[in-house]
PDB file of C-alpha atoms in Angstrom:
ATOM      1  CA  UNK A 238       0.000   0.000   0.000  1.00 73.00           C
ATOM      2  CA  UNK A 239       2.470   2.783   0.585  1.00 71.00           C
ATOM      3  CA  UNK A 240       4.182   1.776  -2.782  1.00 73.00           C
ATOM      4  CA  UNK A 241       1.379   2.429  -4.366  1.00 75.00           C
ATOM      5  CA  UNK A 242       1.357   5.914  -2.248  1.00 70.00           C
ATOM      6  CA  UNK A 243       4.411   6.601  -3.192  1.00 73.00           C
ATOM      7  CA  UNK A 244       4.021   5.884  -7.044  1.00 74.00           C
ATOM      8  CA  UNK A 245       1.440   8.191  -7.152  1.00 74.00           C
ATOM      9  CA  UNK A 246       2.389  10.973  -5.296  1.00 74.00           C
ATOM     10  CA  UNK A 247       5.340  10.853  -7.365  1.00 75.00           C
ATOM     11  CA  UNK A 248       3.159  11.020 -10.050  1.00 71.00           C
ATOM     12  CA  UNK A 249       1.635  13.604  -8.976  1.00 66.00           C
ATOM     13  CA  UNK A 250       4.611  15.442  -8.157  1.00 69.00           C
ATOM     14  CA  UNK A 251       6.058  14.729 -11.978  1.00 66.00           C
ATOM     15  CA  UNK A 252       2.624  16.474 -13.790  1.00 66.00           C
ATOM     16  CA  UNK A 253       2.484  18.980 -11.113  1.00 62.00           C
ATOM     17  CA  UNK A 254       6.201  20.649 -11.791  1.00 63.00           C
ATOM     18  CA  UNK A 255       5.866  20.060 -15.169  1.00 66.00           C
ATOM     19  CA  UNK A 256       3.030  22.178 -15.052  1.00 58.00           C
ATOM     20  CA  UNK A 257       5.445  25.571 -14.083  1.00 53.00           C
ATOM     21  CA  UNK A 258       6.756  27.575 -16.601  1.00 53.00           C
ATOM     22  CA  UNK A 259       8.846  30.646 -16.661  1.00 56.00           C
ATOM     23  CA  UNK A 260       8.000  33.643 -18.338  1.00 55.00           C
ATOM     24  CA  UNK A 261      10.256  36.595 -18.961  1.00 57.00           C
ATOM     25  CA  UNK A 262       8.983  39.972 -20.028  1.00 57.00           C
ATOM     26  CA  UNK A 263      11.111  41.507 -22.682  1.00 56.00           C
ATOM     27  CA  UNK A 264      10.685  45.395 -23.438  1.00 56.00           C
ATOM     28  CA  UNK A 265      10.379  45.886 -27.312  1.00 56.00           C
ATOM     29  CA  UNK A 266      12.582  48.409 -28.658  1.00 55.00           C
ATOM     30  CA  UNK A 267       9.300  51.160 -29.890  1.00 53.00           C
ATOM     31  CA  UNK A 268       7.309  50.611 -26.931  1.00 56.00           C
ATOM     32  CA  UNK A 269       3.688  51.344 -27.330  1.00 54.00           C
ATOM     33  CA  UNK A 270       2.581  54.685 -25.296  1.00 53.00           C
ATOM     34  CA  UNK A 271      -1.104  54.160 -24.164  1.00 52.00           C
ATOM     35  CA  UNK A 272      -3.751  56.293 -25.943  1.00 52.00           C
ATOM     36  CA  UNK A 273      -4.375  59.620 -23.178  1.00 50.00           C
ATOM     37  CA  UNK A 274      -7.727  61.257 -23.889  1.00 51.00           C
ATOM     38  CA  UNK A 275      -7.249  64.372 -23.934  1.00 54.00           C
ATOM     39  CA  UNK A 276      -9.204  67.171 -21.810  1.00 52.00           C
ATOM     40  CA  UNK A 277     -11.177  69.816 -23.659  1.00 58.00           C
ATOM     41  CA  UNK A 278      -8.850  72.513 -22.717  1.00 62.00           C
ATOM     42  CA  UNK A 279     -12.088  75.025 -21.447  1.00 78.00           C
ATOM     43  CA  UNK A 280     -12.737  73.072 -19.266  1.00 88.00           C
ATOM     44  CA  UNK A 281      -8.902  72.697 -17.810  1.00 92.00           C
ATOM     45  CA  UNK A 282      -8.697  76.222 -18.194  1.00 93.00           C
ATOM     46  CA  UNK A 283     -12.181  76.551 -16.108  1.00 94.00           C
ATOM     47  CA  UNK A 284     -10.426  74.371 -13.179  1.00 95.00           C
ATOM     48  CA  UNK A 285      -7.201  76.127 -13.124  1.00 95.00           C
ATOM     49  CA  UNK A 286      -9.389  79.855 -12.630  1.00 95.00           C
ATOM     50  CA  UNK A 287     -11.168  77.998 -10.001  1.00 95.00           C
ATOM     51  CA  UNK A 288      -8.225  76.888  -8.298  1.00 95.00           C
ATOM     52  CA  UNK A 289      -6.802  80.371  -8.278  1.00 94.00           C
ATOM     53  CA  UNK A 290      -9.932  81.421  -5.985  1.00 94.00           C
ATOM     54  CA  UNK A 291      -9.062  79.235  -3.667  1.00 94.00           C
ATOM     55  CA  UNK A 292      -8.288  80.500   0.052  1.00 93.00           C
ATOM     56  CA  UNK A 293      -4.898  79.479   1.377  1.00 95.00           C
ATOM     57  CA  UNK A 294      -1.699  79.305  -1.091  1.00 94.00           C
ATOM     58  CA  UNK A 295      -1.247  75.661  -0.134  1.00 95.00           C
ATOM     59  CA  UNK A 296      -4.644  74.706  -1.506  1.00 96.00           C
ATOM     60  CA  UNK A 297      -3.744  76.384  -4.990  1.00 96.00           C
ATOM     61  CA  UNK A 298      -0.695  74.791  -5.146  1.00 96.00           C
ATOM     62  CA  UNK A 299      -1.705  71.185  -4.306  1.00 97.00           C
ATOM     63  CA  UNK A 300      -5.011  71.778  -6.632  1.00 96.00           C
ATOM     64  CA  UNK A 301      -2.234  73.189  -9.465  1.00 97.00           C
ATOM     65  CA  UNK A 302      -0.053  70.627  -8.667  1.00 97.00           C
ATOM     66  CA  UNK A 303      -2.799  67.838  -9.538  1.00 97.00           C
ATOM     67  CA  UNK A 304      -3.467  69.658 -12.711  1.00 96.00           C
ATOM     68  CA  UNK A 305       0.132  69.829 -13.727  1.00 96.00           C
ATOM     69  CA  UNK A 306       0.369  65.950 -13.195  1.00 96.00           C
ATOM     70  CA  UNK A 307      -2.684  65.096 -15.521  1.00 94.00           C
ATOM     71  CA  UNK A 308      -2.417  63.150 -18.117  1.00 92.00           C
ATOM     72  CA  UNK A 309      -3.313  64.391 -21.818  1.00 90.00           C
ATOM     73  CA  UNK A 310      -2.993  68.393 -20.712  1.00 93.00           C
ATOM     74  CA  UNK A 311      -3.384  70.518 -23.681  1.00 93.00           C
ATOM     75  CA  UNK A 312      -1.415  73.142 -24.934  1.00 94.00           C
ATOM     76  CA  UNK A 313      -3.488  75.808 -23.693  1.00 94.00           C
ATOM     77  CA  UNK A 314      -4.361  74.227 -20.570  1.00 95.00           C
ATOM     78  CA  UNK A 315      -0.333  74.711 -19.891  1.00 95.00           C
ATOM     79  CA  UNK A 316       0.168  78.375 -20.476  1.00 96.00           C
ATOM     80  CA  UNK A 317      -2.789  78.916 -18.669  1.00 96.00           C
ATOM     81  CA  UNK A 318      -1.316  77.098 -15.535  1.00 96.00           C
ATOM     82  CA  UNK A 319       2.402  78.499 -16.105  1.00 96.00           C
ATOM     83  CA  UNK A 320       0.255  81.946 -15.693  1.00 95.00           C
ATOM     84  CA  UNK A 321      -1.701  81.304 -13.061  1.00 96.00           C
ATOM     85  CA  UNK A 322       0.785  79.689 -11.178  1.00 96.00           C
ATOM     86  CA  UNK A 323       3.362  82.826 -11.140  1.00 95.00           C
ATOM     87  CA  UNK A 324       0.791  84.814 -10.404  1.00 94.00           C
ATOM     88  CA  UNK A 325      -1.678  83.521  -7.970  1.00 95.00           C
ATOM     89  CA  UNK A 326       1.115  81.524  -5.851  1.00 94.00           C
ATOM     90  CA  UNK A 327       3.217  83.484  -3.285  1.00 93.00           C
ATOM     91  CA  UNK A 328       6.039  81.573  -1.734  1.00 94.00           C
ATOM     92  CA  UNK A 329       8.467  80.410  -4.697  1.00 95.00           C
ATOM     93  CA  UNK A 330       9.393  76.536  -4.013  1.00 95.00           C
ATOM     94  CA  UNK A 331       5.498  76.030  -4.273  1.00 96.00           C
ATOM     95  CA  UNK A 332       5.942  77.717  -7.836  1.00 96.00           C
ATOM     96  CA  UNK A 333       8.913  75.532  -8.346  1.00 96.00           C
ATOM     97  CA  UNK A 334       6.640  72.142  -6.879  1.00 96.00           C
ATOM     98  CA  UNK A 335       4.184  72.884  -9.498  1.00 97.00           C
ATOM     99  CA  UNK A 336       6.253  73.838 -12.599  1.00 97.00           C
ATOM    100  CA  UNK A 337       8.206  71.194 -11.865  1.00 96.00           C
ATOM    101  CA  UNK A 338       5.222  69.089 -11.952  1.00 97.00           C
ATOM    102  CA  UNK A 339       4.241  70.125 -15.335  1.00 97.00           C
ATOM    103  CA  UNK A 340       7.530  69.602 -16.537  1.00 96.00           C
ATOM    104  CA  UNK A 341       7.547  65.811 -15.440  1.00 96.00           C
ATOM    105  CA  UNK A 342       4.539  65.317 -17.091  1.00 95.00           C
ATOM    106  CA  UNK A 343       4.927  62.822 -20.429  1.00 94.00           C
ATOM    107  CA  UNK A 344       2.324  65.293 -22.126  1.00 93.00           C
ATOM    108  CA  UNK A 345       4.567  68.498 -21.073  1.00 95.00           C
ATOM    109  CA  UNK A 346       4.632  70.371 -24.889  1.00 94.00           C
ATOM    110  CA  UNK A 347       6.902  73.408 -26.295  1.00 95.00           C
ATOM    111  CA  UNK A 348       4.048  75.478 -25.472  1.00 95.00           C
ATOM    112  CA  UNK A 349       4.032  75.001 -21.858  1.00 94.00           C
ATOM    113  CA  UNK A 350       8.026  74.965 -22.564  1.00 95.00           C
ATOM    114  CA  UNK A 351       7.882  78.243 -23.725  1.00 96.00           C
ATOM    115  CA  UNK A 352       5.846  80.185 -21.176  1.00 95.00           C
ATOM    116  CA  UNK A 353       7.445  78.755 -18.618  1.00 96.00           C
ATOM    117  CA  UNK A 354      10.712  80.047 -20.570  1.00 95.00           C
ATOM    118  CA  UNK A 355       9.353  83.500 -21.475  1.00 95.00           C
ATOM    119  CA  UNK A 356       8.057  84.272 -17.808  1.00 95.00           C
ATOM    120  CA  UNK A 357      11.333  82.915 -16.215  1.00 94.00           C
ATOM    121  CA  UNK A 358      11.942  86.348 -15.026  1.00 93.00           C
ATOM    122  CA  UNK A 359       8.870  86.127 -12.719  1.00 93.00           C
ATOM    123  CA  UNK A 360      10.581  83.894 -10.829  1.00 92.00           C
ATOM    124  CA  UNK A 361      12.834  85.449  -7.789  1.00 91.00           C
ATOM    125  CA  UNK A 362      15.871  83.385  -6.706  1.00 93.00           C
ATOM    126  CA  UNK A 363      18.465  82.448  -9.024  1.00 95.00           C
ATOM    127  CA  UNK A 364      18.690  78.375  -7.623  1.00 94.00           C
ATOM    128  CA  UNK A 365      15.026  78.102  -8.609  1.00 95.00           C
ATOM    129  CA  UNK A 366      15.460  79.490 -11.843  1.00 95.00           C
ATOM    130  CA  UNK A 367      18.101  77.102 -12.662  1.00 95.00           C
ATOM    131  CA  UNK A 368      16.756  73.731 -11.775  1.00 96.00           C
ATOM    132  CA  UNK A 369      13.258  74.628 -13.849  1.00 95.00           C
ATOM    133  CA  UNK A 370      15.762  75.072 -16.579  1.00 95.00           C
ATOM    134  CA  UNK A 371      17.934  72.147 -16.125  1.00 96.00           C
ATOM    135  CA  UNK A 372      14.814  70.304 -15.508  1.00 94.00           C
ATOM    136  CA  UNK A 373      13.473  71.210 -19.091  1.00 94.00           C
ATOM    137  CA  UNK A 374      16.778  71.088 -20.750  1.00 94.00           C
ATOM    138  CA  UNK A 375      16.715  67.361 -19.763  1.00 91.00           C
ATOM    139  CA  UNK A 376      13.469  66.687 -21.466  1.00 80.00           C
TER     140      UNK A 376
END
């Protein structure tokens, strides 16, 4: 009886390893970026005024900050926020949190590149100024 066992709980054993297999994910060389739906930009533009009325400068920032980090932002949409954020933010590293956000984002275009680059000036210490623009000179 516990041959019998044994034969089939080796078996068992044999079909049940056999069974595993290993599979190794290889990254092809033009990887496939998924399809972002974009946002009409009104109504990104109608959010960004909206977060400019809000109350405390640490409420604008994290609601710009969420905006900057959203997928399929429009042109538009991101020289409206480089505006609103230099002027409705007051304390400069949450202008630098929020640019830099934008500037992370995969959908970041030359038009938010370029109002961010033509109000550079708006910006008051020299540090800050220089990692936005080694921050976009990397992209």
């Amino acid at each position: 009886m516990r041959w019998v066992l044994f034969n089939s709980m080796m078996v068992l054993a044999a079909i049940w390893l056999t069974g595993c297999t290993i599979v190794v994910h290889e990254q092809k060389r033009h990887p496939h970026k998924p399809k972002v739906s974009r946002v009409p930009a009104d109504d990104t533009i109608e959010e960004i005024n909206a977060a400019g009325k809000l109350s405390f400068d640490s409420h604008r920032r994290d609601a710009y900050k969420r905006i900057a980090k959203r997928p399929g932002l429009s042109d538009a949409a991101q020289e409206h926020l480089v505006s609103a954020v230099l002027d409705n933010l007051s304390f400069e590293p949450f202008k630098r949190d929020v640019l830099m956000a934008l500037i992370s984002n995969p959908c970041f275009s030359p038009a938010g590149r370029q109002a961010i680059l033509t109000q550079l000036d708006r910006l008051s210490f020299e540090p800050t100024k220089t990692e936005i623009l080694k921050a976009i000179s990397r992209r």
